[in-house]
Every structure is written in C-alpha cells, then in structure tokens.
Amino acid sequence: MSEVIKTDALIIGAGPCGLFAVFELGLLDMKAHLVDILDKIGGQCAELYPEKPIYDIPGVPYTTAQGLVDALMAQIKPFGATFHLQEMVERIEKIGDPLFRITTDQGQEFEAKVIVIAAGGGSFQPKRPPIPGIEAFEEKSVFYAVRKMEAFRGKRILIVGGGDSALDWTLTLAPVASHLTLVHRRDQFRAAPDSVNKMMALVGEGRIDFVLGQVSALEGEGGQIKAALVKTNDGSNFSIACDALLPFFGLTMKLGPVANWGIEMREGELIPVDTGTFETNVPGIFAIGDINWYPGKLKLILSGFHEAALMAQKAYHYVFPGKRLIFQYTTSSSSLQKKLGVVG
C-alpha cells in the first residue's frame, strides 16, 4: 500500500478541462493531483483524435487537439501538478469537513479538501460496427481513431459514419489519401452543416466518393483489409477496394464507479451542478466539462474552461476556510505574474 498523498484538490480526469482546472486552482494557491484511466495526459483529445483540428478556442484560430493539450501543459507548468495515469478512482469517503479520502483501483489513497470531476463522459470506448469478423482487422487496418495522419498517406481509405468525426476526418484525410470513400446509411448527417457542404463539394469535384449504404462484410487476410462489401439502400451489393477502414459510430461512455459515489445523477449519466459554482449536491465535490449538466449546457471545451474558473472560486473557501479571497487579474497583478513566472 502506497503512502497516503495529501493535496488541496484531486482532479479526476486529465483532459483539457482538468488541465485548465490546475491553472485556475494554482492561481489561488491550491495544489492539485490528477488521476486518469488513460496512459497519457489529454483525455479524449490525446487518445482519440490528437491531430483533429480545433477552431473554436477563443483567440486561437486553429490548433490540433494535441496542440491544445501541449499548450495547456505549458500553461500549468508553474503549478507543479502531479499526474497518476492508468488509475481509476474507485471509492470516495467523506472523512472531514472538508476532507475526502479517495482510493484508486491501484490501491493509492489521497486525502483532499475538494474533488473536481473532469472525467468527460467517464471512461470511453468506440462503438464497434456490426460487421462480422471485424475484430481480426482492428488496430491493423481498421482504426477507431486517427493518431498519426501520415500513417494513412497514399492509402485507399474508407470512412463510415455521418457525425462530426466522420466528416472532419473525411475533409482532413482527403488530401492525404490516394482515394477516399465516405459511406453513410442516409443522406442526412449529424455533423456541422459547413462540414457537410465542404464534403459534398469534394464529391462534386470528383476528389472523393460518397456512397449511401452500410458495410456488411470485410475481405482480407492477416489483419490487412483489402476490400469492404457495401450493401446500398436499394438492396444491391458491391465491393470497395480499400487499405484502411475508419468507422466513426460514436463512443460508448462508461461512468464506472462515479455512479456509486453518492453524487446525484441525471438520467444515470450526467451530474447536475450549481451554475454559480459548478458544485454537485455533495459539498466540496465539483463537476466540470462534459460530465456535468445544467440548463443550457453546451459540451464545448470553452464552456469547461469557464466552469473551471468559477469552480476554483468556491473551492478556495474549502481549502482556506475563513480566508478572504481577493479577486485579481493576471494582466495587472504582480503576485499572480510571479506565480506564472512572467516577472521576477
């Protein structure tokens, strides 16, 4: 059994919202440890789409998911957060006021005055399409995430799906592939209209193909796909030669032990929070990012950043009870600038 780690805040989840929570807590002199089930920092951004373009971070016209994670890591460097990867929080016990004991599946124990749940949708895994024998090709020529675009250069790519991920990667990989085909079961999409328009423009220019139908079987050997059998909406079947299949059918989110921590849940999946503090029904436990819910909630990274800022204001009073909190701006506060290392 490892020694109990004592910290001001324990953050569950090391995605962008969890990382920015380190920054906001750090500005107010609160130290944080982060626990994440993944083997890398960055959450879904790092695990599922590190090279995916992101355009809606304020003041940053363009970055990649991994680029955003890297920038956040540079931003929080002054605060010396400690990461505990490939661990999952299994148990939370209230042992003081405020004080929690947190235990992971690796037996590590923490004591923290506040807990910040920034676990996205919980632990996640891609939904596997109902194609017989697809398991034999997974991670060899069937991929549920694009981690390195160069791995697909010059290949015949078949993308299946009609959501944002399918359309985003269709647009991003089209210049890389020797040939790209998008297959979707209907001509309506669950993606941003601009992405759909750009995809249809590529089809009109003959740069990619779009097929209405569903993949029903795969051909190949030794884990290498050679062709996919597609059943079209009119009942006919034909084969599409391909070197790589990218199915984007969404993610299956598993909350795991979160549902057993005594925190109020909405529809078994989301955590209701107070919009002034982003505190749950359990005092001292906060939820930010995609895992929380409140009227008007938008699942955007920038929304999670806002939630982290307000969370830290309330967390301060648990960590430093009775101490007055003076609101300061990083642009004008010399003390904050010293914490950030931008002045001597």
Coordinates of C-alpha atoms in Angstrom, one line a residue:
M1 CA 0.0 0.0 0.0
S2 CA 1.4 3.4 -1.0
E3 CA 1.6 6.3 1.4
V4 CA -1.4 8.5 1.5
I5 CA -1.0 11.5 -0.7
K6 CA -2.4 14.8 0.8
T7 CA -3.4 17.6 -1.5
D8 CA -5.7 20.6 -1.7
A9 CA -7.6 19.3 -4.7
L10 CA -7.9 15.9 -6.5
I11 CA -8.9 16.3 -10.1
I12 CA -10.4 13.2 -11.7
G13 CA -9.7 13.4 -15.5
A14 CA -6.6 14.9 -17.2
G15 CA -8.4 16.2 -20.3
P16 CA -8.4 19.9 -21.3
C17 CA -10.9 20.9 -18.6
G18 CA -9.0 19.0 -15.9
L19 CA -5.7 20.7 -17.0
F20 CA -7.2 24.1 -17.0
A21 CA -8.6 23.5 -13.5
V22 CA -5.0 23.1 -12.4
F23 CA -4.3 26.6 -13.7
E24 CA -7.3 28.2 -12.1
L25 CA -6.7 26.4 -8.8
G26 CA -3.0 27.3 -9.0
L27 CA -3.7 31.0 -9.3
L28 CA -5.4 30.8 -6.0
D29 CA -2.5 28.8 -4.3
M30 CA -4.2 25.4 -4.4
K31 CA -2.2 22.4 -5.3
A32 CA -3.6 19.6 -7.3
H33 CA -3.1 15.9 -8.2
L34 CA -4.8 14.4 -11.2
V35 CA -6.0 10.8 -11.8
D36 CA -6.8 9.5 -15.2
I37 CA -7.6 6.0 -16.5
L38 CA -5.7 6.6 -19.8
D39 CA -2.0 6.1 -20.2
K40 CA -1.4 9.6 -21.4
I41 CA -2.3 13.2 -20.5
G42 CA -5.0 14.9 -22.6
G43 CA -8.2 12.8 -22.3
Q44 CA -10.1 12.2 -25.4
C45 CA -8.1 14.9 -27.3
A46 CA -4.9 12.8 -26.9
E47 CA -6.5 9.4 -27.1
L48 CA -9.0 9.6 -29.9
Y49 CA -8.1 12.5 -32.2
P50 CA -4.7 14.1 -31.4
E51 CA -4.4 15.6 -34.9
K52 CA -8.0 16.7 -35.2
P53 CA -8.3 20.4 -36.0
I54 CA -10.0 22.6 -33.4
Y55 CA -11.2 26.1 -34.4
D56 CA -13.3 27.3 -31.5
I57 CA -10.8 28.1 -28.8
P58 CA -11.1 31.9 -28.1
G59 CA -8.1 33.7 -29.5
V60 CA -6.7 30.6 -31.2
P61 CA -7.9 30.5 -34.8
Y62 CA -6.5 27.0 -35.3
T63 CA -4.9 24.2 -33.3
T64 CA -4.9 20.5 -33.1
A65 CA -6.3 18.5 -30.2
Q66 CA -2.8 17.5 -29.2
G67 CA -1.6 21.1 -29.7
L68 CA -4.2 22.3 -27.3
V69 CA -3.1 19.7 -24.7
D70 CA 0.6 20.7 -25.2
A71 CA -0.3 24.4 -24.7
L72 CA -2.3 23.7 -21.6
M73 CA 0.6 21.7 -20.2
A74 CA 3.0 24.6 -20.8
Q75 CA 0.4 27.0 -19.1
I76 CA 0.1 24.9 -16.0
K77 CA 3.9 24.1 -15.6
P78 CA 4.4 26.7 -12.9
F79 CA 1.9 24.9 -10.6
G80 CA 3.7 21.6 -10.5
A81 CA 0.7 19.3 -10.7
T82 CA 1.2 15.6 -10.3
F83 CA -0.4 13.0 -12.6
H84 CA -1.4 9.5 -11.8
L85 CA -2.1 7.7 -15.1
Q86 CA -3.7 4.4 -15.8
E87 CA -5.6 4.6 -12.5
M88 CA -9.3 4.8 -11.8
V89 CA -10.9 6.3 -8.7
E90 CA -12.9 3.6 -7.1
R91 CA -14.0 5.0 -3.8
I92 CA -14.6 8.4 -2.2
E93 CA -15.3 8.7 1.5
K94 CA -16.0 11.9 3.4
I95 CA -13.8 11.9 6.5
G96 CA -13.8 15.6 7.5
D97 CA -15.4 18.9 6.8
P98 CA -14.0 19.5 4.3
L99 CA -11.9 16.4 3.7
F100 CA -12.2 13.4 1.5
R101 CA -10.3 10.1 1.2
I102 CA -10.1 8.9 -2.4
T103 CA -8.9 5.4 -3.3
T104 CA -7.9 4.2 -6.8
D105 CA -8.1 0.7 -8.3
Q106 CA -4.3 0.6 -7.8
G107 CA -4.7 1.0 -4.1
Q108 CA -3.3 4.6 -4.0
E109 CA -5.0 6.7 -1.4
F110 CA -5.4 10.5 -1.4
E111 CA -6.7 13.0 1.1
A112 CA -8.1 16.1 -0.5
K113 CA -10.3 19.0 0.7
V114 CA -12.0 19.3 -2.7
I115 CA -12.6 16.9 -5.6
V116 CA -13.1 18.1 -9.2
I117 CA -14.7 15.6 -11.5
A118 CA -13.5 16.4 -15.0
A119 CA -13.9 13.0 -16.5
G120 CA -15.6 13.9 -19.7
G121 CA -18.3 11.2 -20.2
G122 CA -16.4 8.8 -18.0
S123 CA -14.2 6.1 -19.4
F124 CA -15.0 5.6 -23.1
Q125 CA -14.6 3.2 -25.9
P126 CA -15.5 3.4 -29.6
K127 CA -18.7 1.7 -30.7
R128 CA -17.9 -1.3 -32.9
P129 CA -20.0 -1.6 -36.0
P130 CA -21.9 -4.8 -36.5
I131 CA -19.6 -6.3 -39.2
P132 CA -18.7 -10.0 -38.9
G133 CA -15.1 -10.7 -38.1
I134 CA -14.1 -7.0 -37.8
E135 CA -12.1 -7.8 -34.6
A136 CA -9.4 -9.6 -36.7
F137 CA -8.6 -6.3 -38.5
E138 CA -8.7 -3.9 -35.6
E139 CA -5.5 -1.8 -35.0
K140 CA -4.0 -3.3 -38.1
S141 CA -6.2 -1.9 -40.9
V142 CA -9.4 -1.0 -39.0
F143 CA -9.0 2.0 -36.8
Y144 CA -11.4 3.9 -34.5
A145 CA -9.1 6.9 -34.1
V146 CA -6.5 8.7 -36.1
R147 CA -3.4 9.2 -34.1
K148 CA -0.9 9.9 -37.0
M149 CA -2.2 11.2 -40.3
E150 CA 1.0 10.2 -42.1
A151 CA 0.1 6.5 -41.4
F152 CA -2.7 6.9 -44.0
R153 CA -0.8 8.8 -46.7
G154 CA -1.2 7.2 -50.1
K155 CA -3.7 4.7 -48.9
R156 CA -7.2 3.9 -50.1
I157 CA -9.4 4.9 -47.1
L158 CA -13.0 4.0 -46.4
I159 CA -14.7 6.1 -43.7
V160 CA -18.0 5.1 -42.3
G161 CA -20.4 7.3 -40.4
G162 CA -22.3 10.6 -40.6
G163 CA -21.3 12.5 -37.5
D164 CA -18.7 15.2 -36.9
S165 CA -15.8 12.8 -36.5
A166 CA -16.6 11.1 -39.8
L167 CA -17.0 14.4 -41.7
D168 CA -14.0 16.0 -40.0
W169 CA -11.7 13.1 -40.9
T170 CA -13.1 12.9 -44.4
L171 CA -12.1 16.5 -45.0
T172 CA -8.8 16.2 -43.3
L173 CA -7.6 12.9 -44.9
A174 CA -8.9 13.6 -48.4
P175 CA -5.6 15.4 -49.4
V176 CA -3.6 12.6 -47.8
A177 CA -5.3 9.5 -49.2
S178 CA -4.8 8.1 -52.7
H179 CA -8.5 7.6 -52.7
L180 CA -11.2 8.2 -50.1
T181 CA -14.8 7.0 -49.9
L182 CA -17.3 8.0 -47.3
V183 CA -20.2 5.6 -46.6
H184 CA -23.3 6.6 -44.7
R185 CA -26.6 4.9 -44.4
R186 CA -28.6 8.0 -45.3
D187 CA -28.1 11.4 -46.9
Q188 CA -28.7 13.3 -43.7
F189 CA -25.8 14.0 -41.3
R190 CA -25.3 14.7 -37.6
A191 CA -22.4 17.0 -38.4
A192 CA -21.8 20.7 -38.8
P193 CA -23.5 22.0 -41.9
D194 CA -20.3 23.6 -43.1
S195 CA -18.5 20.3 -43.0
V196 CA -21.3 18.6 -44.9
N197 CA -21.1 21.3 -47.6
K198 CA -17.4 21.0 -47.9
M199 CA -17.6 17.2 -48.2
M200 CA -20.3 17.5 -50.9
A201 CA -18.1 20.0 -52.7
L202 CA -15.3 17.4 -52.8
V203 CA -17.7 14.8 -54.1
G204 CA -18.8 17.2 -56.8
E205 CA -15.2 17.8 -57.8
G206 CA -14.6 14.1 -58.0
R207 CA -11.9 14.2 -55.3
I208 CA -13.8 11.7 -53.0
D209 CA -16.7 9.3 -53.4
F210 CA -19.9 9.2 -51.3
V211 CA -21.9 6.1 -51.1
L212 CA -25.4 5.6 -49.4
G213 CA -25.3 2.2 -47.7
Q214 CA -23.8 0.1 -45.0
V215 CA -20.6 -2.0 -44.8
S216 CA -21.7 -5.6 -44.4
A217 CA -18.5 -7.6 -44.7
L218 CA -14.7 -7.3 -45.0
E219 CA -12.2 -9.1 -47.2
G220 CA -8.6 -9.6 -46.4
E221 CA -6.1 -11.7 -44.5
G222 CA -3.5 -11.4 -41.8
G223 CA -5.3 -8.4 -40.3
Q224 CA -5.0 -6.4 -43.6
I225 CA -8.2 -5.3 -45.2
K226 CA -8.4 -5.5 -49.0
A227 CA -12.0 -4.6 -49.7
A228 CA -15.3 -3.9 -48.0
L229 CA -18.7 -5.2 -49.2
V230 CA -21.2 -2.5 -49.1
K231 CA -25.0 -3.0 -49.2
T232 CA -26.6 0.0 -50.7
N233 CA -30.0 1.4 -49.8
D234 CA -31.6 -0.1 -53.0
G235 CA -30.5 -3.6 -51.9
S236 CA -27.6 -4.1 -54.2
N237 CA -24.1 -5.1 -53.1
F238 CA -20.7 -4.0 -54.4
S239 CA -17.1 -4.1 -53.2
I240 CA -14.9 -1.1 -52.4
A241 CA -11.2 -1.7 -52.5
C242 CA -9.5 -0.2 -49.5
D243 CA -6.4 -0.4 -47.4
A244 CA -7.9 1.1 -44.2
L245 CA -11.3 1.3 -42.7
L246 CA -12.2 4.1 -40.2
P247 CA -15.7 3.5 -38.6
F248 CA -17.0 6.5 -36.6
F249 CA -20.1 5.3 -34.9
G250 CA -19.6 7.3 -31.7
L251 CA -18.4 6.4 -28.3
T252 CA -19.8 4.2 -25.6
M253 CA -19.4 6.1 -22.3
K254 CA -19.0 4.1 -19.1
L255 CA -19.2 6.1 -15.9
G256 CA -17.9 3.2 -13.9
P257 CA -17.6 3.9 -10.1
V258 CA -18.8 7.6 -10.5
A259 CA -22.4 6.4 -10.1
N260 CA -21.5 4.9 -6.7
W261 CA -20.0 7.9 -5.1
G262 CA -23.3 9.3 -3.6
I263 CA -23.5 12.1 -6.1
E264 CA -26.8 13.0 -7.7
M265 CA -27.0 11.8 -11.3
R266 CA -29.3 12.9 -14.1
E267 CA -30.5 10.1 -16.4
G268 CA -27.8 7.9 -15.0
E269 CA -25.1 9.7 -17.0
L270 CA -24.6 13.3 -16.1
I271 CA -24.0 15.2 -12.9
P272 CA -26.3 18.2 -12.1
V273 CA -24.4 21.2 -10.8
D274 CA -25.0 24.7 -9.5
T275 CA -24.2 27.1 -12.2
G276 CA -22.6 29.7 -9.8
T277 CA -20.0 27.3 -8.5
F278 CA -20.3 24.0 -10.5
E279 CA -20.6 22.2 -7.2
T280 CA -22.6 18.9 -7.1
N281 CA -25.1 18.0 -4.4
V282 CA -22.1 16.9 -2.2
P283 CA -20.4 20.0 -0.7
G284 CA -16.7 20.0 -1.8
I285 CA -17.2 17.9 -4.9
F286 CA -17.4 19.8 -8.2
A287 CA -18.0 18.6 -11.8
I288 CA -16.8 20.5 -14.9
G289 CA -16.8 19.7 -18.6
D290 CA -18.9 17.2 -20.5
I291 CA -19.8 15.1 -17.4
N292 CA -21.9 17.9 -15.8
W293 CA -25.4 19.2 -16.6
Y294 CA -27.3 22.4 -16.1
P295 CA -30.0 24.2 -18.2
G296 CA -28.4 25.5 -21.4
K297 CA -25.3 23.3 -21.1
L298 CA -23.1 23.2 -24.2
K299 CA -20.5 20.4 -24.5
L300 CA -17.7 22.7 -25.6
I301 CA -14.1 22.9 -24.3
L302 CA -14.5 26.7 -23.8
S303 CA -17.6 26.1 -21.6
G304 CA -15.5 23.7 -19.4
F305 CA -12.8 26.4 -19.1
H306 CA -15.4 28.9 -17.8
E307 CA -16.7 26.2 -15.4
A308 CA -13.2 25.6 -14.1
A309 CA -12.7 29.3 -13.3
L310 CA -15.9 29.6 -11.2
M311 CA -15.2 26.2 -9.5
A312 CA -11.9 27.5 -8.2
Q313 CA -13.5 30.5 -6.6
K314 CA -15.7 28.3 -4.4
A315 CA -13.0 25.6 -3.9
Y316 CA -10.8 28.3 -2.3
H317 CA -13.2 28.7 0.6
Y318 CA -13.0 24.9 1.4
V319 CA -9.2 24.9 1.2
F320 CA -8.7 28.1 3.1
P321 CA -11.7 28.5 5.3
G322 CA -12.1 32.0 6.8
K323 CA -9.5 33.5 4.5
R324 CA -10.7 36.4 2.4
L325 CA -10.5 35.8 -1.4
I326 CA -9.4 38.9 -3.3
F327 CA -10.2 38.7 -7.0
Q328 CA -7.2 39.7 -9.2
Y329 CA -6.4 39.9 -12.9
T330 CA -3.3 38.2 -14.3
T331 CA -2.8 41.2 -16.6
S332 CA -2.3 43.6 -13.6
S333 CA -1.5 41.5 -10.5
S334 CA 2.2 41.2 -9.9
S335 CA 1.7 38.4 -7.4
L336 CA -0.2 36.3 -10.0
Q337 CA 2.5 37.1 -12.5
K338 CA 5.2 35.9 -10.1
K339 CA 3.3 32.6 -9.7
L340 CA 3.2 32.3 -13.5
G341 CA 6.9 33.1 -13.7
V342 CA 6.5 36.0 -16.1
V343 CA 8.1 38.5 -13.6
G344 CA 10.9 38.1 -11.2

